[in-house]
Coordinates of C-alpha atoms in Angstrom, one line a residue:
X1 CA 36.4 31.0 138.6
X2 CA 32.8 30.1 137.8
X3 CA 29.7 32.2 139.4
X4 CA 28.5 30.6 142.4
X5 CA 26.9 30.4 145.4
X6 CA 29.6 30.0 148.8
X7 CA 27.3 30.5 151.4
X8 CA 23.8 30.9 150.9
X9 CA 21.1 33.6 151.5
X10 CA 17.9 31.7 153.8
X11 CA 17.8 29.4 156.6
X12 CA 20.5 28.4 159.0
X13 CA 20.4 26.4 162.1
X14 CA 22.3 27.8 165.0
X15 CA 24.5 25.1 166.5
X16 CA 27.2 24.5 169.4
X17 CA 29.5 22.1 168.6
X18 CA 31.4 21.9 171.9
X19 CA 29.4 21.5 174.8
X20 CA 29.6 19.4 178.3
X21 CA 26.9 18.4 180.8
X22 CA 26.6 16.3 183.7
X23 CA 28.0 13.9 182.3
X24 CA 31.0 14.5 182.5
X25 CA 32.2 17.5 184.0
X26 CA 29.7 20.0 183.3
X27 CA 27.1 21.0 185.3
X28 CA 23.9 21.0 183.3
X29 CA 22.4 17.8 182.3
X30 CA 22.0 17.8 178.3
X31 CA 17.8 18.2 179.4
X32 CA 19.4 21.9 180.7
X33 CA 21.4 22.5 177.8
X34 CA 18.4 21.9 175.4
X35 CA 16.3 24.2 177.4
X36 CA 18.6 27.5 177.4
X37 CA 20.1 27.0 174.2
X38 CA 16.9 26.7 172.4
X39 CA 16.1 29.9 174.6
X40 CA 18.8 31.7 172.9
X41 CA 18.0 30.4 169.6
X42 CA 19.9 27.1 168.7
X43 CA 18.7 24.1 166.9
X44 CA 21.8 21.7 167.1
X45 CA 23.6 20.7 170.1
X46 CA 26.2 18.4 169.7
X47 CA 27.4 16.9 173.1
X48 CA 30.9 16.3 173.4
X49 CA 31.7 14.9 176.7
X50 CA 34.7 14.0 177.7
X51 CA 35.7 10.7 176.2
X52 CA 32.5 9.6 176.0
X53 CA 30.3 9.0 173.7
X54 CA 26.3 9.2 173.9
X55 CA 23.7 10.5 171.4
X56 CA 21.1 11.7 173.1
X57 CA 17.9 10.6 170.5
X58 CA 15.6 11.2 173.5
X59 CA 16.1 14.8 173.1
X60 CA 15.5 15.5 169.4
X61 CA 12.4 16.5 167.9
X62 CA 11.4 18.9 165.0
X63 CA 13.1 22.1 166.4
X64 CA 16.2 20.5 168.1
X65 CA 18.6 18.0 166.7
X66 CA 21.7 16.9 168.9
X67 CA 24.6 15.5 167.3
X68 CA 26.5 12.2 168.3
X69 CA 30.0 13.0 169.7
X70 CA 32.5 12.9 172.5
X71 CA 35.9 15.1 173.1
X72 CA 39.0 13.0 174.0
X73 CA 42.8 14.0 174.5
X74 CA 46.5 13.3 174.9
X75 CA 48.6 15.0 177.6
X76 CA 52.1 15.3 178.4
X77 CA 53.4 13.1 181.0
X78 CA 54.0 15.1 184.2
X79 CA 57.6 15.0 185.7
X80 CA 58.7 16.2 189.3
X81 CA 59.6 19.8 187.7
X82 CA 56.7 20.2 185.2
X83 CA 52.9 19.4 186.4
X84 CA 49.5 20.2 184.6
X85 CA 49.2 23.7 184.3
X86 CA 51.9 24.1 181.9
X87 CA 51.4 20.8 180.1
X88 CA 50.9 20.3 176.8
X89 CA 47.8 18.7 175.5
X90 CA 45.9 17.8 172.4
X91 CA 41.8 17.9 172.5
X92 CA 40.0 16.6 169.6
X93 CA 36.3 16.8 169.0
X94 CA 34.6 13.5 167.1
X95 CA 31.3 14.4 165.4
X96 CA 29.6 11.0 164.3
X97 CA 28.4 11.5 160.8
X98 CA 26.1 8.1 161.1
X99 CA 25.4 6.9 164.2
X100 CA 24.1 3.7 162.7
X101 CA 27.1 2.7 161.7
X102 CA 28.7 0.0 163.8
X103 CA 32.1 1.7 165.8
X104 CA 34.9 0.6 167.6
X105 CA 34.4 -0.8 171.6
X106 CA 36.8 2.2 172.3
X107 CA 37.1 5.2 170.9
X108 CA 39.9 6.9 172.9
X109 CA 43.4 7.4 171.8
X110 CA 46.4 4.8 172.7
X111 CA 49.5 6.9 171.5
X112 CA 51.5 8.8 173.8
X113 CA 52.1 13.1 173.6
X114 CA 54.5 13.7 171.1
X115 CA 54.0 10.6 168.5
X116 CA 52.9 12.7 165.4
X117 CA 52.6 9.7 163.8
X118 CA 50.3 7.9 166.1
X119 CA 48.0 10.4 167.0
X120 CA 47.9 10.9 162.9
X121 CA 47.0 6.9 162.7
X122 CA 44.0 7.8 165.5
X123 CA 42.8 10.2 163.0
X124 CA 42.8 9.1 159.9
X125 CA 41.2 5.8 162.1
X126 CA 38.7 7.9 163.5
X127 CA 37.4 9.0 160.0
X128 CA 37.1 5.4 159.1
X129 CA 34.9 4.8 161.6
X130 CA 32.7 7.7 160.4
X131 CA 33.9 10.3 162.7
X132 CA 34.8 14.0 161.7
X133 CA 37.9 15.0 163.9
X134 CA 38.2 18.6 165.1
X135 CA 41.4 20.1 167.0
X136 CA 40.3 22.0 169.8
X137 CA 41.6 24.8 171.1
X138 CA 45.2 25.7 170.4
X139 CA 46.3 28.6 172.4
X140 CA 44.2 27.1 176.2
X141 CA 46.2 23.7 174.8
X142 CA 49.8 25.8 174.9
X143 CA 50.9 24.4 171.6
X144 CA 52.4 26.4 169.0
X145 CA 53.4 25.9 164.8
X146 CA 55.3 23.0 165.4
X147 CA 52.1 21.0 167.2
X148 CA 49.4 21.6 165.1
X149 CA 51.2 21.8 161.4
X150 CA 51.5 17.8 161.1
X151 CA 48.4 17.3 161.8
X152 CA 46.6 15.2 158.8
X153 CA 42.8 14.2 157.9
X154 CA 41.3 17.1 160.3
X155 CA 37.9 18.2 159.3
X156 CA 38.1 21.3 161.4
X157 CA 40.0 23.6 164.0
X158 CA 38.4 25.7 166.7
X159 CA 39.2 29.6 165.6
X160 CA 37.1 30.5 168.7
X161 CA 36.4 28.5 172.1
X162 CA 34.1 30.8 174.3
X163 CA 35.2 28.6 177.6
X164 CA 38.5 29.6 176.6
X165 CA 38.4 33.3 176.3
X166 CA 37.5 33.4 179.5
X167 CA 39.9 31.0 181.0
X168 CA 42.4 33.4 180.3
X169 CA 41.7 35.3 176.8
X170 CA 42.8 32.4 175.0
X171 CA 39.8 31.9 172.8
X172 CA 40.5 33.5 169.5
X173 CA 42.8 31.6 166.8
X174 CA 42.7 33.3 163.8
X175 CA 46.6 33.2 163.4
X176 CA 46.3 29.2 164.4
X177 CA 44.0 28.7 161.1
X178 CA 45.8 30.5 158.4
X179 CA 49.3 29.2 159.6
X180 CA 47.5 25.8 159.5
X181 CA 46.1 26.8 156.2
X182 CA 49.7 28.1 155.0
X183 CA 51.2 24.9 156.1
X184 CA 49.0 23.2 153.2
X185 CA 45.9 21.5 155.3
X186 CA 42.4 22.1 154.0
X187 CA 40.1 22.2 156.8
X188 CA 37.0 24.3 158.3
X189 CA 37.0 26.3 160.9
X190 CA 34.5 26.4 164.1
X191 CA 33.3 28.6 166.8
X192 CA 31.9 27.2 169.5
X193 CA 31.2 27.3 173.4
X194 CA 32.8 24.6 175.1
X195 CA 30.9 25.3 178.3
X196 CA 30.6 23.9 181.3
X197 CA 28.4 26.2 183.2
X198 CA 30.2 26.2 186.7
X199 CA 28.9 29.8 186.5
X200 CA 25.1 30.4 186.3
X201 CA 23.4 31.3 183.0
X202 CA 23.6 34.8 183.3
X203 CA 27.0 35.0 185.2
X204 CA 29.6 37.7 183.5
X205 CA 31.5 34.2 183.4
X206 CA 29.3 31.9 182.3
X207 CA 30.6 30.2 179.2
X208 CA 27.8 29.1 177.2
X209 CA 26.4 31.6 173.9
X210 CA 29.3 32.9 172.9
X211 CA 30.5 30.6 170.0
X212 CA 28.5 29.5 167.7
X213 CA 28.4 28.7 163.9
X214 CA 24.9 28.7 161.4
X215 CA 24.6 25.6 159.3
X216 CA 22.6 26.1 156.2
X217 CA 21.4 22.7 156.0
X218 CA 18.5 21.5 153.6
X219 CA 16.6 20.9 156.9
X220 CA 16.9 19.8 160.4
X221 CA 17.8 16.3 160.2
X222 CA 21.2 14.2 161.0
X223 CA 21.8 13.4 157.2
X224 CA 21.1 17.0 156.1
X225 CA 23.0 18.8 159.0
X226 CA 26.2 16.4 158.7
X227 CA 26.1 17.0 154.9
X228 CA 25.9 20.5 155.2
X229 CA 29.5 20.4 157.7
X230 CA 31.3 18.0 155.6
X231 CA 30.9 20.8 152.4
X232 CA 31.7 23.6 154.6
X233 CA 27.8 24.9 154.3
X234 CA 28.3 26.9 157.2
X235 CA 30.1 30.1 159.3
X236 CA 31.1 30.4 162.2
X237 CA 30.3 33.7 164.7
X238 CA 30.9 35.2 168.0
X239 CA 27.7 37.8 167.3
X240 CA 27.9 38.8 163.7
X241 CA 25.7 37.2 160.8
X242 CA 27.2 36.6 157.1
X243 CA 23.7 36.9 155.3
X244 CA 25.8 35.2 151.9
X245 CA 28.7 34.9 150.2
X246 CA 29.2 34.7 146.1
X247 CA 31.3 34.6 143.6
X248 CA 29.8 36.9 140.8
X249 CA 31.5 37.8 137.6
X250 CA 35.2 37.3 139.0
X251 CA 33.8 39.2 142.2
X252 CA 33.6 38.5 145.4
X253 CA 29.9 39.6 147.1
X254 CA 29.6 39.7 151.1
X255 CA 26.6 40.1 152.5
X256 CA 26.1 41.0 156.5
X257 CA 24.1 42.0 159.4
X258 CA 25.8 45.8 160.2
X259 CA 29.2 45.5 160.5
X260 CA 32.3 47.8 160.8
X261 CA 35.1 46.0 159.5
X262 CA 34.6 43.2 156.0
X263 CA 38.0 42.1 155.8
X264 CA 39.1 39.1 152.9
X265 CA 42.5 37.3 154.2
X266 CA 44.4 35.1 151.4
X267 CA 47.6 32.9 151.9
X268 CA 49.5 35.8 151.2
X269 CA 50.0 39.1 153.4
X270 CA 48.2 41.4 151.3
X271 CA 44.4 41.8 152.3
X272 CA 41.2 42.7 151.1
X273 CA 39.1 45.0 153.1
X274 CA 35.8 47.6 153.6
X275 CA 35.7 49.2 156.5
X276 CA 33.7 52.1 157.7
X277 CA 34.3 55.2 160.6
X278 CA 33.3 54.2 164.2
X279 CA 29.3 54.9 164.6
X280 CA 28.6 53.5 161.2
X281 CA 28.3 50.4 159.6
X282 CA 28.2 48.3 156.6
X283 CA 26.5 45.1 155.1
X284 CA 27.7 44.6 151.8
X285 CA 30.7 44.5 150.0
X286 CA 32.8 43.5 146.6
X287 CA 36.0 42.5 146.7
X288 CA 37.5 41.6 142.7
X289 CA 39.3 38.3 143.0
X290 CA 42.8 38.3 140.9
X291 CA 43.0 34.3 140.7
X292 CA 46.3 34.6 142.1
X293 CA 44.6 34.6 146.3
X294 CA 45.5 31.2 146.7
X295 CA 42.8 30.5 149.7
X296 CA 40.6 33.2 150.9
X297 CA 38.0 33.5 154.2
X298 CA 36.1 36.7 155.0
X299 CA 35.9 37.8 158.4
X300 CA 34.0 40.6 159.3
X301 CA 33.7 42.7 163.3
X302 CA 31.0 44.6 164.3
X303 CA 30.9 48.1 166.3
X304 CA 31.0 45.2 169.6
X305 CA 34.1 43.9 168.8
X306 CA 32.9 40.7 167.6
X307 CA 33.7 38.5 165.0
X308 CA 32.3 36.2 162.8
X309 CA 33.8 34.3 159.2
X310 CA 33.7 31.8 156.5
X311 CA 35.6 28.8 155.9
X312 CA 38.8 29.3 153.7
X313 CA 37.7 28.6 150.1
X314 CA 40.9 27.8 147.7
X315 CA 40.8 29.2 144.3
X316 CA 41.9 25.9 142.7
X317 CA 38.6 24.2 143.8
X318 CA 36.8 27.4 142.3

């Protein structure tokens, strides 16, 4: 493994890369959402309504960019004995790399629940047509190993889903990504909101802050921000910040805001980990790497009980 540089120390754009409005079935126009995100410190938004597809230009300016991008899905058929609530379901985000770029008339899935192979077609179709495909939401979607594990050409899986963690405490997927990881797919992970607002900004319930990731892009513009995903130039956070991340002499360096708990997981069970008594905290640490992790992602809690990580970085590409 070379020295380098996995996440940098500097700027990063705070972003929400699950969001709905008005229109569809949220209940802020995206006018709102610019307004209180921007009041909580974001910079992207990118609006994924659902199954349909808008780029809100009119918005953007020099401290807000929103990103081009819809949410669509497939759902199990209902029968006379098993209706929506326990119905399977897949929900993908598409993030439009180049909105310039001419795409298909429609853009929503044809397959039926079940055809692994279709919905695999509808991907790899989707990233043709400039898209980056993210499955959202796992646990809220009631799939298990055997759903997600097939899955082929994903840029991304939600590890947290703010909307969702209050649906029901379904939000957090850490398990979901390293079994997807141990299962051989290379992808990112994301932390996002997926709000709605039904509840006022505010509300114990309200569903928007809550999952975000930090992009260190060049600067704020679509070419530098979409760059900086399709590297994996980012984290993802429920609170937490990871201030860098390097690879130094065959070491691993972390860098945080205070934390209580900087934990390395690799594809194997054995872990890597700094942790410090309650009341106290940490924001460094060095981890020696063996060569022999296989992947590795840092993810760190704080004295709050949240979390933040890194992308999974596999030692081969090192």
């Amino acid at each position: 493994m070379k020295d380098q540089i996995l996440l940098p120390e500097g700027t990063y754009y705070k972003a929400n890369l699950h969001c709905h409005t008005t229109l569809s079935d949220g209940h802020l126009t995206p006018q709102q959402v610019k307004e209180e995100y921007q009041k909580q410190g974001y910079s992207i938004i990118a609006y994924t309504d659902h199954r349909k597809y808008v780029h809100h230009t009119e918005l953007d300016d020099e401290n807000f960019l929103s990103l081009a991008a819809l949410e669509v899905d497939v759902t199990e058929e209902p029968t006379e004995n098993r209706e929506w609530p326990v119905l399977k379901c897949y929900h993908l985000n598409l993030f439009d790399t180049n909105p310039a770029q001419e795409k298909p008339a429609d853009l929503l899935p044809k397959f039926q629940y079940g055809d692994l192979e279709g919905l695999n077609r509808y991907i790899q179709q989707m990233r043709e047509s400039g898209f980056l495909v993210c499955y959202n939401h796992a646990y809220w979607s009631l799939q298990d190993w055997r759903d997600y594990s097939g899955l082929k050409g994903l840029f991304a899986m939600e590890i947290y889903n703010h909307g969702c963690e209050h649906d029901g405490l379904y939000g957090f997927n850490p398990q979901v990504y390293d079994e997807m990881l141990r299962a051989g797919q290379r992808l990112y992970a994301l932390s996002t909101d997926d709000n709605h607002d039904t509840r006022p900004i505010g509300d114990p319930l309200n569903d928007s802050f809550g999952g975000f990731v930090q992009i260190a892009a060049k600067e704020l513009t679509y070419p530098a921000v979409m760059e900086a995903l399709q590297v994996g130039r980012f984290y993802w956070s429920q609170g937490p910040q990871i201030l860098g991340l390097s690879i130094e002499g065959g070491a691993l360096k972390v860098k945080t805001s205070p934390v209580e708990k900087i934990f390395v997981t690799v594809e194997g069970r054995n872990s890597y980990k700094a942790v410090v008594a309650p009341g106290e905290s940490l924001t460094e640490a060095t981890f020696p790497l063996s060569g022999k992790e296989g992947w590795f992602r840092i993810q760190v809690r704080d004295s709050r009980g949240l979390f933040a990580g890194s992308n999974a970085y596999f030692i081969d590409q090192l």
